[in-house]
């Protein structure tokens, strides 16, 4: 089970750090991804990280602004979001799978958290 937290209201240019905590002992066996879903739109890939935390992938729209990381000892993955823009406003979800962190299609991720709302005001 995954639980995402850390969302909130922030002004444009500000920062937030999202957390994704897993309630399984084998968290280190899973790749983790972050996705966003804006109202009326499909779920979109944001970033992902391999099970060991060595490899990462980012959507072009967040490169240079967002950083994904993980602490397997704490069963937690993070998404540091800097230089936030109003268009980043969405519900952010974390997901996990065991196959590969390179999957950008949300249907290829097996386990999901409940989502946390990020609102960026202009």
Short mmCIF file of N, CA and C in Angstrom, two decimals:
data_model
loop_
_atom_site.label_atom_id
_atom_site.label_comp_id
_atom_site.label_asym_id
_atom_site.label_seq_id
_atom_site.Cartn_x
_atom_site.Cartn_y
_atom_site.Cartn_z
N UNK A 1 0.85 -1.19 0.00
CA UNK A 1 0.00 0.00 0.00
C UNK A 1 0.89 1.25 0.00
N UNK A 2 0.50 2.24 -0.81
CA UNK A 2 1.25 3.47 -0.92
C UNK A 2 0.43 4.64 -0.41
N UNK A 3 1.09 5.58 0.22
CA UNK A 3 0.40 6.78 0.69
C UNK A 3 1.21 8.00 0.29
N UNK A 4 0.58 8.87 -0.51
CA UNK A 4 1.21 10.11 -0.95
C UNK A 4 0.79 11.25 -0.04
N UNK A 5 1.72 12.16 0.22
CA UNK A 5 1.43 13.31 1.07
C UNK A 5 2.33 14.47 0.66
N UNK A 6 2.04 15.64 1.22
CA UNK A 6 2.89 16.79 1.00
C UNK A 6 2.32 17.84 0.05
N UNK A 7 1.17 17.57 -0.51
CA UNK A 7 0.57 18.56 -1.40
C UNK A 7 0.08 19.77 -0.64
N UNK A 8 -0.31 20.80 -1.38
CA UNK A 8 -0.81 22.01 -0.76
C UNK A 8 -0.91 23.14 -1.75
N UNK A 9 -1.12 24.32 -1.23
CA UNK A 9 -1.24 25.53 -2.04
C UNK A 9 0.07 26.31 -1.97
N UNK A 10 0.61 26.67 -3.13
CA UNK A 10 1.87 27.40 -3.18
C UNK A 10 1.80 28.41 -4.30
N UNK A 11 2.52 29.51 -4.14
CA UNK A 11 2.56 30.51 -5.20
C UNK A 11 3.52 30.08 -6.31
N UNK A 12 3.28 30.60 -7.48
CA UNK A 12 4.18 30.31 -8.61
C UNK A 12 5.61 30.68 -8.23
N UNK A 13 6.53 29.81 -8.60
CA UNK A 13 7.93 30.00 -8.25
C UNK A 13 8.32 29.33 -6.95
N UNK A 14 7.34 28.86 -6.20
CA UNK A 14 7.61 28.22 -4.93
C UNK A 14 7.97 26.75 -5.07
N UNK A 15 8.08 26.08 -3.92
CA UNK A 15 8.52 24.69 -3.88
C UNK A 15 7.62 23.86 -2.97
N UNK A 16 7.55 22.59 -3.27
CA UNK A 16 6.89 21.61 -2.42
C UNK A 16 7.68 20.31 -2.51
N UNK A 17 7.62 19.51 -1.46
CA UNK A 17 8.18 18.17 -1.51
C UNK A 17 7.09 17.16 -1.19
N UNK A 18 6.83 16.29 -2.14
CA UNK A 18 5.86 15.22 -1.95
C UNK A 18 6.58 13.98 -1.44
N UNK A 19 5.87 13.22 -0.62
CA UNK A 19 6.39 11.96 -0.10
C UNK A 19 5.46 10.83 -0.48
N UNK A 20 6.03 9.68 -0.69
CA UNK A 20 5.27 8.46 -0.99
C UNK A 20 5.80 7.38 -0.06
N UNK A 21 4.99 6.98 0.90
CA UNK A 21 5.42 6.01 1.90
C UNK A 21 4.73 4.68 1.65
N UNK A 22 5.51 3.62 1.67
CA UNK A 22 4.98 2.28 1.42
C UNK A 22 4.91 1.49 2.72
N UNK A 23 3.87 0.68 2.82
CA UNK A 23 3.70 -0.11 4.03
C UNK A 23 4.07 -1.57 3.78
N UNK A 24 5.13 -1.79 2.99
CA UNK A 24 5.62 -3.13 2.74
C UNK A 24 7.09 -3.19 3.08
N UNK A 25 7.56 -4.34 3.56
CA UNK A 25 8.96 -4.47 3.94
C UNK A 25 9.87 -4.56 2.73
N UNK A 26 9.27 -4.92 1.55
CA UNK A 26 10.08 -5.13 0.34
C UNK A 26 10.06 -3.90 -0.56
N UNK A 27 9.88 -2.72 0.01
CA UNK A 27 9.82 -1.49 -0.79
C UNK A 27 11.03 -1.36 -1.70
N UNK A 28 12.19 -1.79 -1.25
CA UNK A 28 13.42 -1.67 -2.03
C UNK A 28 13.41 -2.54 -3.28
N UNK A 29 12.43 -3.41 -3.43
CA UNK A 29 12.31 -4.25 -4.62
C UNK A 29 11.49 -3.58 -5.72
N UNK A 30 10.90 -2.43 -5.42
CA UNK A 30 9.96 -1.79 -6.33
C UNK A 30 10.51 -0.49 -6.92
N UNK A 31 10.25 -0.31 -8.20
CA UNK A 31 10.46 0.98 -8.83
C UNK A 31 9.30 1.90 -8.43
N UNK A 32 9.55 3.19 -8.39
CA UNK A 32 8.50 4.15 -8.00
C UNK A 32 8.35 5.22 -9.08
N UNK A 33 7.11 5.55 -9.35
CA UNK A 33 6.83 6.62 -10.31
C UNK A 33 5.89 7.65 -9.71
N UNK A 34 5.98 8.86 -10.22
CA UNK A 34 5.02 9.91 -9.88
C UNK A 34 4.27 10.30 -11.15
N UNK A 35 2.97 10.49 -10.99
CA UNK A 35 2.10 10.89 -12.08
C UNK A 35 1.23 12.05 -11.60
N UNK A 36 0.74 12.83 -12.54
CA UNK A 36 -0.20 13.89 -12.19
C UNK A 36 -1.46 13.75 -13.03
N UNK A 37 -2.54 14.23 -12.47
CA UNK A 37 -3.81 14.25 -13.21
C UNK A 37 -4.50 15.58 -12.96
N UNK A 38 -4.59 16.37 -14.00
CA UNK A 38 -5.30 17.63 -13.94
C UNK A 38 -6.79 17.38 -14.24
N UNK A 39 -7.67 18.26 -13.79
CA UNK A 39 -9.10 18.05 -14.01
C UNK A 39 -9.43 17.86 -15.49
N UNK A 40 -10.16 16.81 -15.78
CA UNK A 40 -10.60 16.55 -17.14
C UNK A 40 -9.54 15.98 -18.06
N UNK A 41 -8.40 15.64 -17.50
CA UNK A 41 -7.31 15.12 -18.34
C UNK A 41 -6.88 13.74 -17.87
N UNK A 42 -6.15 13.04 -18.74
CA UNK A 42 -5.62 11.73 -18.40
C UNK A 42 -4.44 11.88 -17.42
N UNK A 43 -4.15 10.78 -16.74
CA UNK A 43 -3.01 10.75 -15.84
C UNK A 43 -1.72 10.79 -16.67
N UNK A 44 -0.80 11.67 -16.27
CA UNK A 44 0.43 11.88 -17.02
C UNK A 44 1.66 11.51 -16.19
N UNK A 45 2.64 11.00 -16.87
CA UNK A 45 3.91 10.65 -16.23
C UNK A 45 4.67 11.92 -15.83
N UNK A 46 5.27 11.89 -14.63
CA UNK A 46 6.09 13.00 -14.17
C UNK A 46 7.55 12.57 -14.04
N UNK A 47 7.78 11.51 -13.26
CA UNK A 47 9.14 11.06 -13.01
C UNK A 47 9.11 9.65 -12.45
N UNK A 48 10.22 8.94 -12.57
CA UNK A 48 10.30 7.61 -11.98
C UNK A 48 11.74 7.35 -11.55
N UNK A 49 11.87 6.38 -10.65
CA UNK A 49 13.17 6.05 -10.10
C UNK A 49 13.26 4.54 -9.94
N UNK A 50 14.45 4.00 -10.22
CA UNK A 50 14.64 2.57 -10.12
C UNK A 50 14.64 2.12 -8.67
N UNK A 51 14.53 0.80 -8.46
CA UNK A 51 14.40 0.27 -7.10
C UNK A 51 15.59 0.63 -6.23
N UNK A 52 16.79 0.72 -6.85
CA UNK A 52 18.00 1.04 -6.07
C UNK A 52 18.22 2.54 -5.95
N UNK A 53 17.44 3.32 -6.68
CA UNK A 53 17.62 4.76 -6.63
C UNK A 53 18.72 5.29 -7.51
N UNK A 54 19.24 4.44 -8.39
CA UNK A 54 20.38 4.85 -9.21
C UNK A 54 19.94 5.56 -10.49
N UNK A 55 18.85 5.08 -11.07
CA UNK A 55 18.40 5.62 -12.36
C UNK A 55 17.08 6.36 -12.22
N UNK A 56 16.95 7.44 -12.97
CA UNK A 56 15.73 8.23 -12.94
C UNK A 56 15.33 8.63 -14.36
N UNK A 57 14.05 8.92 -14.53
CA UNK A 57 13.51 9.41 -15.79
C UNK A 57 12.56 10.55 -15.46
N UNK A 58 12.55 11.58 -16.30
CA UNK A 58 11.67 12.74 -16.08
C UNK A 58 10.90 13.08 -17.35
N UNK A 59 9.70 13.57 -17.16
CA UNK A 59 8.97 14.17 -18.27
C UNK A 59 9.68 15.46 -18.66
N UNK A 60 9.65 15.80 -19.93
CA UNK A 60 10.33 17.01 -20.40
C UNK A 60 9.83 18.25 -19.67
N UNK A 61 8.56 18.26 -19.32
CA UNK A 61 7.95 19.44 -18.72
C UNK A 61 8.49 19.74 -17.32
N UNK A 62 9.13 18.77 -16.68
CA UNK A 62 9.60 19.00 -15.31
C UNK A 62 11.12 18.90 -15.18
N UNK A 63 11.80 18.56 -16.24
CA UNK A 63 13.26 18.44 -16.18
C UNK A 63 13.89 19.75 -15.71
N UNK A 64 14.80 19.62 -14.77
CA UNK A 64 15.46 20.81 -14.24
C UNK A 64 14.71 21.49 -13.12
N UNK A 65 13.46 21.10 -12.90
CA UNK A 65 12.65 21.71 -11.83
C UNK A 65 12.30 20.69 -10.74
N UNK A 66 12.04 19.46 -11.13
CA UNK A 66 11.64 18.42 -10.18
C UNK A 66 12.77 17.42 -10.02
N UNK A 67 12.85 16.85 -8.81
CA UNK A 67 13.84 15.80 -8.54
C UNK A 67 13.17 14.66 -7.79
N UNK A 68 13.30 13.47 -8.31
CA UNK A 68 12.78 12.29 -7.64
C UNK A 68 13.91 11.61 -6.89
N UNK A 69 13.61 11.11 -5.72
CA UNK A 69 14.61 10.40 -4.92
C UNK A 69 13.90 9.39 -4.04
N UNK A 70 14.67 8.58 -3.32
CA UNK A 70 14.07 7.61 -2.43
C UNK A 70 15.01 7.29 -1.30
N UNK A 71 14.43 6.85 -0.20
CA UNK A 71 15.18 6.38 0.97
C UNK A 71 14.59 5.02 1.33
N UNK A 72 15.22 3.97 0.89
CA UNK A 72 14.65 2.64 1.11
C UNK A 72 14.62 2.26 2.58
N UNK A 73 15.51 2.81 3.36
CA UNK A 73 15.49 2.53 4.80
C UNK A 73 14.24 3.08 5.46
N UNK A 74 13.66 4.11 4.86
CA UNK A 74 12.43 4.72 5.39
C UNK A 74 11.20 4.32 4.59
N UNK A 75 11.38 3.43 3.61
CA UNK A 75 10.25 3.00 2.77
C UNK A 75 9.55 4.19 2.12
N UNK A 76 10.31 5.18 1.73
CA UNK A 76 9.72 6.42 1.23
C UNK A 76 10.43 6.91 -0.03
N UNK A 77 9.63 7.39 -0.97
CA UNK A 77 10.14 8.09 -2.15
C UNK A 77 9.66 9.53 -2.10
N UNK A 78 10.41 10.41 -2.76
CA UNK A 78 10.12 11.83 -2.70
C UNK A 78 10.06 12.43 -4.10
N UNK A 79 9.32 13.53 -4.20
CA UNK A 79 9.35 14.34 -5.40
C UNK A 79 9.53 15.79 -4.95
N UNK A 80 10.72 16.30 -5.12
CA UNK A 80 11.02 17.70 -4.82
C UNK A 80 10.63 18.54 -6.03
N UNK A 81 9.74 19.48 -5.82
CA UNK A 81 9.23 20.30 -6.91
C UNK A 81 9.61 21.75 -6.67
N UNK A 82 10.44 22.28 -7.54
CA UNK A 82 10.89 23.67 -7.45
C UNK A 82 10.38 24.46 -8.64
N UNK A 83 10.43 25.77 -8.53
CA UNK A 83 10.01 26.67 -9.63
C UNK A 83 8.64 26.27 -10.15
N UNK A 84 7.72 26.06 -9.25
CA UNK A 84 6.39 25.58 -9.63
C UNK A 84 5.65 26.61 -10.48
N UNK A 85 4.86 26.10 -11.39
CA UNK A 85 4.08 26.91 -12.32
C UNK A 85 2.60 26.60 -12.14
N UNK A 86 1.72 27.52 -12.48
CA UNK A 86 0.28 27.24 -12.37
C UNK A 86 -0.12 25.98 -13.14
N UNK A 87 0.53 25.69 -14.24
CA UNK A 87 0.18 24.50 -15.02
C UNK A 87 0.61 23.20 -14.35
N UNK A 88 1.36 23.28 -13.24
CA UNK A 88 1.68 22.09 -12.46
C UNK A 88 0.54 21.68 -11.54
N UNK A 89 -0.49 22.52 -11.45
CA UNK A 89 -1.63 22.22 -10.59
C UNK A 89 -2.30 20.93 -11.02
N UNK A 90 -2.43 20.00 -10.07
CA UNK A 90 -3.00 18.68 -10.36
C UNK A 90 -3.01 17.86 -9.08
N UNK A 91 -3.66 16.72 -9.16
CA UNK A 91 -3.50 15.70 -8.13
C UNK A 91 -2.30 14.84 -8.53
N UNK A 92 -1.39 14.66 -7.59
CA UNK A 92 -0.18 13.89 -7.84
C UNK A 92 -0.30 12.52 -7.17
N UNK A 93 0.01 11.48 -7.94
CA UNK A 93 -0.07 10.11 -7.47
C UNK A 93 1.31 9.46 -7.52
N UNK A 94 1.59 8.61 -6.54
CA UNK A 94 2.77 7.76 -6.65
C UNK A 94 2.32 6.35 -7.01
N UNK A 95 3.19 5.64 -7.68
CA UNK A 95 2.90 4.30 -8.14
C UNK A 95 4.15 3.44 -8.02
N UNK A 96 3.96 2.13 -8.06
CA UNK A 96 5.09 1.21 -7.94
C UNK A 96 4.90 0.02 -8.86
N UNK A 97 6.02 -0.51 -9.31
CA UNK A 97 6.01 -1.79 -10.01
C UNK A 97 7.35 -2.46 -9.80
N UNK A 98 7.44 -3.73 -10.20
CA UNK A 98 8.69 -4.46 -10.02
C UNK A 98 9.43 -4.66 -11.34
N UNK A 99 8.76 -4.36 -12.47
CA UNK A 99 9.34 -4.71 -13.77
C UNK A 99 10.40 -3.72 -14.22
N UNK A 100 10.01 -2.45 -14.39
CA UNK A 100 10.94 -1.44 -14.88
C UNK A 100 10.45 -0.05 -14.51
N UNK A 101 11.40 0.85 -14.24
CA UNK A 101 11.05 2.22 -13.92
C UNK A 101 10.84 3.05 -15.19
N UNK A 102 11.07 2.50 -16.37
CA UNK A 102 11.01 3.28 -17.61
C UNK A 102 9.61 3.40 -18.20
N UNK A 103 8.64 2.85 -17.56
CA UNK A 103 7.28 2.89 -18.10
C UNK A 103 6.63 4.23 -17.86
N UNK A 104 6.20 4.90 -18.92
CA UNK A 104 5.57 6.21 -18.81
C UNK A 104 4.05 6.12 -18.90
N UNK A 105 3.52 4.97 -19.27
CA UNK A 105 2.08 4.78 -19.37
C UNK A 105 1.55 4.33 -18.02
N UNK A 106 0.60 5.09 -17.46
CA UNK A 106 0.16 4.80 -16.11
C UNK A 106 -0.47 3.41 -15.99
N UNK A 107 -1.01 2.87 -17.08
CA UNK A 107 -1.66 1.56 -17.00
C UNK A 107 -0.64 0.44 -16.76
N UNK A 108 0.64 0.74 -16.93
CA UNK A 108 1.68 -0.27 -16.74
C UNK A 108 2.28 -0.24 -15.34
N UNK A 109 1.68 0.53 -14.46
CA UNK A 109 2.11 0.56 -13.07
C UNK A 109 1.07 -0.15 -12.24
N UNK A 110 1.52 -0.97 -11.28
CA UNK A 110 0.64 -1.93 -10.62
C UNK A 110 -0.01 -1.43 -9.34
N UNK A 111 0.72 -0.62 -8.57
CA UNK A 111 0.24 -0.23 -7.25
C UNK A 111 0.20 1.30 -7.17
N UNK A 112 -0.87 1.81 -6.53
CA UNK A 112 -1.09 3.26 -6.52
C UNK A 112 -1.42 3.76 -5.13
N UNK A 113 -0.96 4.99 -4.85
CA UNK A 113 -1.39 5.71 -3.67
C UNK A 113 -2.66 6.49 -3.98
N UNK A 114 -3.17 7.20 -2.99
CA UNK A 114 -4.47 7.85 -3.11
C UNK A 114 -4.40 9.23 -3.75
N UNK A 115 -3.23 9.81 -3.93
CA UNK A 115 -3.11 11.12 -4.55
C UNK A 115 -3.07 12.24 -3.54
N UNK A 116 -2.32 13.29 -3.88
CA UNK A 116 -2.25 14.48 -3.06
C UNK A 116 -2.35 15.70 -3.98
N UNK A 117 -3.16 16.68 -3.58
CA UNK A 117 -3.46 17.82 -4.45
C UNK A 117 -2.40 18.90 -4.32
N UNK A 118 -1.89 19.33 -5.46
CA UNK A 118 -0.96 20.45 -5.55
C UNK A 118 -1.64 21.57 -6.32
N UNK A 119 -1.72 22.74 -5.70
CA UNK A 119 -2.32 23.89 -6.35
C UNK A 119 -1.30 25.02 -6.38
N UNK A 120 -1.01 25.51 -7.58
CA UNK A 120 -0.04 26.58 -7.75
C UNK A 120 -0.78 27.82 -8.23
N UNK A 121 -0.74 28.85 -7.43
CA UNK A 121 -1.43 30.09 -7.78
C UNK A 121 -0.49 31.03 -8.53
N UNK A 122 -1.08 31.82 -9.41
CA UNK A 122 -0.28 32.74 -10.23
C UNK A 122 -0.11 34.10 -9.55
#
